[in-house]
Short mmCIF file of C-alpha atoms and ligand atoms in Angstrom, two decimals:
data_model
loop_
_atom_site.label_atom_id
_atom_site.label_comp_id
_atom_site.label_asym_id
_atom_site.label_seq_id
_atom_site.Cartn_x
_atom_site.Cartn_y
_atom_site.Cartn_z
CA MET A 1 111.95 105.66 124.12
CA ASN A 2 113.57 105.97 120.72
CA ALA A 3 111.82 108.20 118.17
CA PRO A 4 110.21 105.89 115.61
CA PHE A 5 111.73 107.78 112.65
CA ARG A 6 114.87 109.76 111.91
CA PRO A 7 114.04 113.36 110.88
CA SER A 8 115.14 112.60 107.33
CA ASP A 9 113.10 109.41 107.15
CA PRO A 10 111.23 109.28 103.82
CA ALA A 11 108.16 107.96 105.65
CA LEU A 12 107.71 111.20 107.59
CA PRO A 13 105.02 113.48 106.15
CA ARG A 14 106.37 116.76 104.76
CA HIS A 15 104.55 119.83 103.53
CA ASP A 16 107.52 121.60 101.92
CA TRP A 17 107.77 119.52 98.74
CA THR A 18 108.84 121.42 95.64
CA LEU A 19 107.34 120.63 92.24
CA GLU A 20 110.84 119.69 91.04
CA GLU A 21 111.21 117.13 93.83
CA VAL A 22 107.87 115.55 92.94
CA GLU A 23 108.82 115.47 89.26
CA ALA A 24 112.14 113.82 90.16
CA LEU A 25 110.26 110.98 91.89
CA PHE A 26 108.36 110.30 88.64
CA GLU A 27 111.71 110.06 86.85
CA LEU A 28 113.14 107.33 89.12
CA PRO A 29 113.73 103.89 87.61
CA PHE A 30 110.41 102.04 87.96
CA THR A 31 111.69 99.33 90.31
CA GLU A 32 113.38 101.89 92.55
CA LEU A 33 110.22 104.03 92.72
CA VAL A 34 107.95 101.10 93.55
CA PHE A 35 110.39 99.76 96.15
CA ARG A 36 110.63 103.14 97.91
CA ALA A 37 106.85 103.53 97.86
CA ALA A 38 106.34 100.02 99.23
CA GLU A 39 108.75 100.77 102.11
CA VAL A 40 106.90 103.97 103.01
CA HIS A 41 103.57 102.14 102.72
CA ARG A 42 104.75 99.59 105.30
CA ALA A 43 105.84 102.32 107.72
CA TRP A 44 102.23 103.43 108.21
CA PHE A 45 99.96 100.62 107.01
CA ASP A 46 99.60 96.89 106.89
CA PRO A 47 100.21 96.34 103.15
CA THR A 48 97.83 93.38 103.09
CA GLU A 49 94.87 95.60 104.01
CA LEU A 50 92.48 97.59 101.83
CA GLN A 51 89.97 100.26 102.79
CA ILE A 52 86.66 99.46 101.07
CA SER A 53 84.29 102.21 99.90
CA GLN A 54 81.09 102.13 97.88
CA LEU A 55 79.54 104.93 95.85
CA LEU A 56 75.98 105.94 95.14
CA SER A 57 74.87 108.72 92.83
CA VAL A 58 72.16 110.38 94.92
CA LYS A 59 71.50 113.07 92.30
CA THR A 60 72.46 112.29 88.73
CA GLY A 61 73.14 114.52 85.71
CA GLY A 62 72.14 118.04 84.72
CA CYS A 63 75.21 119.62 86.36
CA ALA A 64 76.00 123.27 85.59
CA GLU A 65 79.79 122.73 85.51
CA ASN A 66 81.63 121.86 82.29
CA CYS A 67 84.20 119.33 83.55
CA GLY A 68 85.45 117.87 80.26
CA TYR A 69 85.56 114.31 81.57
CA CYS A 70 82.12 114.10 83.13
CA ALA A 71 79.02 112.25 81.95
CA GLN A 72 76.88 114.45 84.18
CA SER A 73 77.61 117.92 82.81
CA GLN A 74 74.64 119.59 81.12
CA HIS A 75 77.09 121.14 78.64
CA PHE A 76 77.61 117.84 76.76
CA LYS A 77 75.32 115.37 75.02
CA THR A 78 76.20 112.12 76.76
CA GLY A 79 72.78 110.51 76.63
CA LEU A 80 72.61 110.35 80.43
CA LYS A 81 69.15 110.68 81.95
CA ALA A 82 69.16 113.29 84.72
CA SER A 83 67.29 112.58 87.93
CA LYS A 84 66.27 114.44 91.09
CA LEU A 85 67.82 114.12 94.53
CA MET A 86 66.92 110.69 95.91
CA GLU A 87 64.80 110.26 99.02
CA ALA A 88 66.84 109.64 102.17
CA GLU A 89 65.08 106.35 102.78
CA ALA A 90 66.19 104.91 99.42
CA VAL A 91 69.77 106.05 100.01
CA ILE A 92 69.83 104.45 103.46
CA ALA A 93 68.46 101.20 101.99
CA ALA A 94 71.28 101.19 99.39
CA ALA A 95 73.82 101.84 102.15
CA ARG A 96 72.46 98.92 104.17
CA GLU A 97 73.00 96.68 101.14
CA ALA A 98 76.51 98.09 100.62
CA LYS A 99 77.37 97.31 104.24
CA ALA A 100 76.07 93.76 103.87
CA GLY A 101 78.30 93.46 100.78
CA GLY A 102 81.39 94.43 102.78
CA ALA A 103 81.66 98.22 102.29
CA GLN A 104 83.21 100.16 105.17
CA ARG A 105 82.49 103.65 103.83
CA PHE A 106 79.48 104.84 101.86
CA CYS A 107 80.03 107.80 99.55
CA MET A 108 77.06 109.85 98.33
CA GLY A 109 77.71 111.79 95.13
CA ALA A 110 75.60 114.59 93.66
CA ALA A 111 76.01 116.26 90.27
CA TRP A 112 75.97 119.77 91.67
CA ARG A 113 78.20 122.78 91.13
CA ASP A 114 77.52 123.67 94.77
CA LEU A 115 75.27 122.59 97.58
CA LYS A 116 72.09 124.64 97.93
CA ASP A 117 70.83 125.32 101.46
CA ARG A 118 67.38 124.10 100.44
CA ASP A 119 68.82 120.60 99.86
CA LEU A 120 70.71 120.49 103.16
CA PRO A 121 67.94 118.96 105.34
CA LYS A 122 67.50 115.99 102.99
CA VAL A 123 71.23 115.48 102.59
CA ALA A 124 71.69 115.68 106.38
CA GLU A 125 68.96 113.06 106.82
CA MET A 126 70.78 110.72 104.41
CA ILE A 127 74.09 111.23 106.17
CA SER A 128 72.75 110.62 109.66
CA GLY A 129 70.81 107.56 108.47
CA VAL A 130 73.88 106.04 106.80
CA LYS A 131 76.04 106.83 109.83
CA ALA A 132 73.50 105.12 112.11
CA LEU A 133 74.08 101.89 110.16
CA GLY A 134 77.67 101.88 111.47
CA LEU A 135 79.21 102.92 108.15
CA GLU A 136 81.74 105.69 107.63
CA THR A 137 80.07 108.47 105.66
CA CYS A 138 81.43 110.43 102.71
CA ALA A 139 79.73 112.96 100.45
CA THR A 140 80.70 114.81 97.30
CA LEU A 141 78.26 117.60 96.55
CA GLY A 142 80.33 120.28 94.83
CA MET A 143 81.43 123.54 96.44
CA LEU A 144 80.51 124.23 100.06
CA THR A 145 80.40 127.31 102.25
CA ALA A 146 82.03 127.21 105.68
CA ASP A 147 78.60 126.94 107.35
CA GLN A 148 77.48 124.12 105.07
CA ALA A 149 80.62 122.14 105.89
CA LYS A 150 79.86 122.57 109.60
CA ALA A 151 76.24 121.47 109.07
CA LEU A 152 77.37 118.32 107.24
CA LYS A 153 79.79 117.54 110.06
CA ALA A 154 76.99 117.98 112.60
CA ALA A 155 74.82 115.57 110.60
CA GLY A 156 77.45 112.84 111.02
CA LEU A 157 79.60 113.25 107.92
CA ASP A 158 83.11 111.81 108.25
CA PHE A 159 84.69 112.57 104.82
CA TYR A 160 84.10 115.14 102.11
CA ASN A 161 85.35 114.35 98.61
CA HIS A 162 86.43 117.31 96.51
CA ASN A 163 89.06 116.56 93.88
CA LEU A 164 91.62 118.96 92.44
CA ASP A 165 91.52 116.66 89.40
CA THR A 166 94.80 117.78 87.76
CA GLY A 167 97.73 120.16 88.14
CA PRO A 168 97.00 123.91 88.27
CA ASP A 169 98.58 124.59 84.86
CA TYR A 170 96.31 122.12 83.04
CA TYR A 171 93.12 122.87 84.96
CA ASP A 172 91.61 125.35 82.51
CA GLN A 173 91.96 122.78 79.71
CA VAL A 174 89.60 120.54 81.66
CA VAL A 175 87.03 122.90 83.21
CA THR A 176 86.35 126.60 82.80
CA THR A 177 83.24 127.12 84.92
CA ARG A 178 85.23 127.19 88.17
CA THR A 179 88.76 127.97 89.29
CA TYR A 180 91.41 125.94 91.06
CA GLN A 181 91.24 128.46 93.90
CA GLU A 182 87.53 127.76 94.38
CA ARG A 183 88.36 124.06 94.85
CA LEU A 184 91.06 124.99 97.38
CA ASP A 185 88.60 127.24 99.24
CA THR A 186 86.08 124.43 99.68
CA LEU A 187 88.86 122.13 100.86
CA ALA A 188 89.75 124.75 103.51
CA HIS A 189 86.11 124.90 104.70
CA VAL A 190 86.08 121.10 104.89
CA ARG A 191 89.24 121.01 107.03
CA ASP A 192 88.08 123.89 109.24
CA ALA A 193 84.80 122.08 109.95
CA GLY A 194 86.80 119.09 111.25
CA LEU A 195 85.80 116.83 108.37
CA SER A 196 88.34 114.41 106.89
CA THR A 197 89.34 115.29 103.36
CA CYS A 198 89.11 113.00 100.35
CA CYS A 199 90.97 114.69 97.52
CA GLY A 200 92.77 113.44 94.44
CA GLY A 201 92.41 113.57 90.70
CA ILE A 202 92.30 111.91 87.32
CA VAL A 203 94.97 110.65 84.95
CA GLY A 204 94.43 110.08 81.25
CA MET A 205 93.01 113.48 80.31
CA GLY A 206 95.87 114.35 77.93
CA GLU A 207 97.92 115.91 80.72
CA THR A 208 101.71 115.72 80.89
CA ARG A 209 103.75 114.04 83.59
CA ARG A 210 104.50 117.55 84.89
CA ASP A 211 100.75 118.13 85.32
CA ARG A 212 100.45 114.85 87.23
CA ALA A 213 103.34 115.92 89.44
CA GLY A 214 101.61 119.31 89.73
CA LEU A 215 98.47 117.69 91.16
CA LEU A 216 100.41 115.59 93.69
CA HIS A 217 102.51 118.62 94.61
CA GLN A 218 99.34 120.60 95.38
CA LEU A 219 98.11 117.79 97.64
CA ALA A 220 101.51 117.47 99.33
CA VAL A 221 101.68 121.16 100.28
CA LEU A 222 98.14 121.40 101.67
CA PRO A 223 98.10 122.35 105.38
CA ALA A 224 96.99 118.75 106.04
CA HIS A 225 97.43 115.88 103.61
CA PRO A 226 94.09 114.40 102.52
CA GLU A 227 93.13 111.41 104.68
CA SER A 228 91.87 109.76 101.48
CA LEU A 229 93.59 110.25 98.13
CA PRO A 230 91.70 108.87 95.12
CA ILE A 231 93.49 108.43 91.81
CA ASN A 232 90.99 107.98 88.99
CA ASP A 233 91.93 106.54 85.61
CA LEU A 234 89.69 108.41 83.18
CA MET A 235 86.53 106.55 82.25
CA PRO A 236 86.14 108.00 78.74
CA ILE A 237 82.58 109.18 78.20
CA PRO A 238 81.42 109.51 74.58
CA GLY A 239 80.06 113.00 73.94
CA THR A 240 82.41 114.73 76.40
CA PRO A 241 85.45 116.73 75.21
CA LEU A 242 87.76 114.12 76.79
CA GLY A 243 85.79 111.09 75.57
CA GLY A 244 88.40 110.30 72.93
CA SER A 245 91.48 110.68 75.14
CA GLU A 246 94.39 108.25 74.66
CA PRO A 247 94.52 105.83 77.58
CA VAL A 248 97.43 106.43 79.91
CA ASP A 249 100.21 103.81 79.98
CA PRO A 250 99.41 101.41 82.87
CA LEU A 251 103.00 101.75 84.16
CA GLU A 252 102.50 105.51 84.35
CA PHE A 253 99.36 104.87 86.43
CA VAL A 254 101.49 102.79 88.83
CA ARG A 255 104.02 105.63 88.99
CA MET A 256 101.20 108.02 89.90
CA ILE A 257 100.16 105.75 92.78
CA ALA A 258 103.75 105.32 93.98
CA VAL A 259 104.48 109.06 93.95
CA ALA A 260 101.18 109.74 95.75
CA ARG A 261 102.26 107.26 98.43
CA LEU A 262 105.67 108.94 98.77
CA VAL A 263 104.47 112.54 99.01
CA CYS A 264 101.44 111.81 101.22
CA PRO A 265 102.77 108.85 103.21
CA LYS A 266 99.88 108.61 105.70
CA SER A 267 97.04 109.06 103.19
CA VAL A 268 94.86 106.14 102.19
CA VAL A 269 95.50 106.03 98.42
CA ARG A 270 92.61 104.70 96.35
CA ILE A 271 92.57 103.20 92.87
CA ALA A 272 89.26 104.98 92.20
CA ALA A 273 87.64 104.98 88.74
CA GLY A 274 89.10 102.81 86.02
CA ARG A 275 89.56 99.40 87.65
CA GLU A 276 86.92 98.15 85.21
CA HIS A 277 89.55 98.26 82.45
CA MET A 278 92.58 97.28 84.58
CA SER A 279 94.07 93.79 84.69
CA ARG A 280 94.41 91.97 88.00
CA GLU A 281 98.19 92.22 87.58
CA LEU A 282 98.06 96.01 87.21
CA GLN A 283 95.91 96.32 90.32
CA ALA A 284 98.32 94.06 92.24
CA LEU A 285 101.21 96.28 91.15
CA CYS A 286 99.28 99.34 92.37
CA PHE A 287 98.78 97.67 95.78
CA LEU A 288 102.52 96.97 95.89
CA ALA A 289 103.19 100.63 95.01
CA GLY A 290 101.10 101.83 97.96
CA ALA A 291 97.45 101.85 96.91
CA ASN A 292 95.30 100.67 99.80
CA SER A 293 91.71 101.44 98.94
CA ILE A 294 89.15 100.55 96.28
CA PHE A 295 85.54 101.20 95.42
CA VAL A 296 83.45 98.05 95.39
CA GLY A 297 80.09 97.24 93.83
CA GLY A 298 79.40 96.99 90.14
CA ARG A 299 78.73 100.71 89.73
CA LEU A 300 80.63 103.95 90.40
CA LEU A 301 78.40 107.01 89.73
CA THR A 302 77.37 106.58 86.09
CA THR A 303 79.93 104.00 84.94
CA ASN A 304 80.78 100.42 85.76
CA ASN A 305 83.16 98.99 88.31
CA PRO A 306 84.29 95.37 88.70
CA GLU A 307 81.58 93.07 90.07
CA LYS A 308 81.72 91.98 93.71
CA THR A 309 82.65 88.39 92.84
CA ALA A 310 85.66 89.51 90.75
CA ASP A 311 86.97 91.67 93.60
CA GLU A 312 86.40 88.96 96.17
CA ALA A 313 88.43 86.57 94.01
CA LEU A 314 91.19 89.17 93.52
CA LEU A 315 91.48 89.83 97.26
CA ALA A 316 91.47 86.10 98.03
CA ASP A 317 94.14 85.39 95.43
CA LEU A 318 96.33 88.23 96.72
CA LYS A 319 95.61 87.23 100.33
CA MET A 320 94.49 90.76 101.10
CA ARG A 321 91.64 91.72 103.40
CA PRO A 322 89.51 94.71 104.38
CA MET A 323 91.31 97.23 106.58
CA GLY A 324 90.94 96.65 110.29
CA MET A 325 89.43 93.19 109.96
CA LYS A 326 90.96 90.72 112.41
CA VAL A 327 92.90 87.78 110.97
CA SER A 328 91.27 84.64 112.33
CA ALA A 329 93.50 82.55 114.56
CA PRO A 330 94.86 79.38 112.95
CA ALA A 331 92.85 76.30 113.89
N1 LIG B 401 79.99 117.33 91.47
C1 LIG B 401 80.91 117.05 92.47
C2 LIG B 401 82.32 117.47 92.13
O1 LIG B 401 82.63 117.60 91.00
O2 LIG B 401 83.10 117.64 93.08
C3 LIG B 401 80.93 115.60 92.88
C4 LIG B 401 80.81 114.50 91.88
S1 LIG B 401 82.16 114.37 90.70
C5 LIG B 401 81.49 113.17 89.61
C6 LIG B 401 83.46 113.59 91.61
C7 LIG B 401 84.75 113.28 90.93
O3 LIG B 401 84.61 112.14 90.10
C8 LIG B 401 85.34 114.31 89.99
O4 LIG B 401 86.00 115.33 90.68
C9 LIG B 401 86.31 113.49 89.18
O5 LIG B 401 87.58 113.46 89.79
C10 LIG B 401 85.69 112.10 89.21
N2 LIG B 401 85.19 111.75 87.86
C11 LIG B 401 84.08 112.21 87.28
N3 LIG B 401 83.93 111.69 86.04
C12 LIG B 401 84.98 110.86 85.85
C13 LIG B 401 85.39 110.04 84.75
N4 LIG B 401 84.70 109.99 83.62
N5 LIG B 401 86.51 109.31 84.90
C14 LIG B 401 87.23 109.38 86.04
N6 LIG B 401 86.89 110.14 87.10
C15 LIG B 401 85.79 110.89 87.00
C1 LIG B 402 86.50 109.96 93.12
O1 LIG B 402 87.66 110.42 93.16
N1 LIG B 402 86.05 109.15 92.19
C2 LIG B 402 84.66 108.85 92.39
C3 LIG B 402 84.32 109.57 93.69
N2 LIG B 402 85.56 110.23 94.01
C4 LIG B 402 83.18 110.49 93.76
C5 LIG B 402 83.82 109.12 91.22
C6 LIG B 402 84.26 108.36 89.97
C7 LIG B 402 83.31 108.63 88.89
C8 LIG B 402 83.62 107.87 87.65
C9 LIG B 402 82.75 108.22 86.52
C10 LIG B 402 81.30 107.92 86.71
O2 LIG B 402 80.93 106.82 87.23
O3 LIG B 402 80.49 108.74 86.29
FE1 LIG B 403 79.37 118.41 87.80
FE2 LIG B 403 81.06 117.12 89.41
FE3 LIG B 403 80.58 116.25 86.88
FE4 LIG B 403 81.97 118.47 87.23
S1 LIG B 403 82.56 116.41 87.92
S2 LIG B 403 80.28 118.19 85.75
S3 LIG B 403 80.98 119.31 89.06
S4 LIG B 403 79.14 116.32 88.56
#
C-alpha cells in the first residue's frame, strides 16, 4: 500500500519547527497562506465539520493570579461577583441542557491558580456525572500536580485546558504571578496522565506578530501537539490592565488560525472567545483557514457568546454540521 503522504508533505505533523519558519508563514501573501492551510485542513478533517463545545464557569472570580486580560482576577476591580464552587448536581443539570442544545463537549472552568486537593472529590463528581451523560469532558482548573492529573483522568476527564496564552517573550507583560515554565509543567502532567490537551492562547493583548508566532511555535514543538487548540480574540474587560487594548485586525486573526492549522495539522483549532464581536464573514474565513471548532451557548465564562439561534443559522447557511454527525441520505 502506498504511504498516504510524502515525507515532505506539509500535512505531516512536525515537532522541529523553528520560530523563524513560523514567522515566515505569517508573512505569506494572505491568499497563499489561507490556501495552504485549507489544503492541510482537508488532509486530516472534513472541512464541513465543526467540533462543538460548551463552557460553564463552575467557580467564578476571586482568583489569586493577575492575568491582565481576566475578569476573574482578584487583583483588578472588574465588578464581577465571586462565587463558590458549584454543586455537582447543578453542573450536571447544565451539562444535560448543553447536550440537548447540541454540545459535544462540556468544559468546566474554575477561577483557580491551582487545584486544591480538598476540592478534588467534588470536581471528580462533576466530571463523572457529565461523562455519564455521554458528553466529552473538559476542565480548566489552573495548575495541577501529576497526581491530580491522574485523579481527574480516573474520574472520567477527557481533556484538560491550560493555555500558554502568548509567546514566551511577552508572557511577563501579561501575568507575573506564574511563569511560562509552570504552565509547561502542568501540560506535561496532563499528557503523562493520558489526558488530551487543550492548549492555545489569546490575540489582541498588544503583542507583536513575533509573539503570536512565538506562541504557535511553543505549541508546535511540544512533545505532542494539543488535540484541541483554542485561539481566543481578547474580550476586553473594563478594569483589567488589558481592558483598553486595540482590537486586532480581523485579517491578522485569520492568519493566526491559518498558521495554527499549518504548524499543528491534526489539532482541532477553535475560534474560542471573541466570536461575539466577529462578523459571519470573518468566521467563515476562519473556517476556510482551518478552524474547526466553536463554543456554543450564549455565555463563555463571564462574557457573552453568540446565541444558539445565530450559530444555527450560520452553520445552516455555510452548510456545515457538527463533527461526526452522519449526513442524512437524500430522499
Ligand atoms: N484559571 C484557569 C487558567 O487560567 O488556566 C482556567 C480558566 S481561564 C479563564 C482559561 C483561559 O481563558 C485563559 O487561559 C485565557 O486564555 C482565556 N481567557 C480568559 N479571559 C479572557 C478574555 N477576557 N478574553 C479572551 N480569553 C480569555
Ligand atoms: C479557552 O481557550 N477559552 C475559554 C476556555 N478555553 C476556558 C475561556 C474564554 C473566556 C473568555 C472570557 C470570559 O468569558 O470570562
Ligand atoms: Fe485566574 Fe485563570 Fe483568570 Fe488567570 S485566567 S486570573 S488563572 S481565572
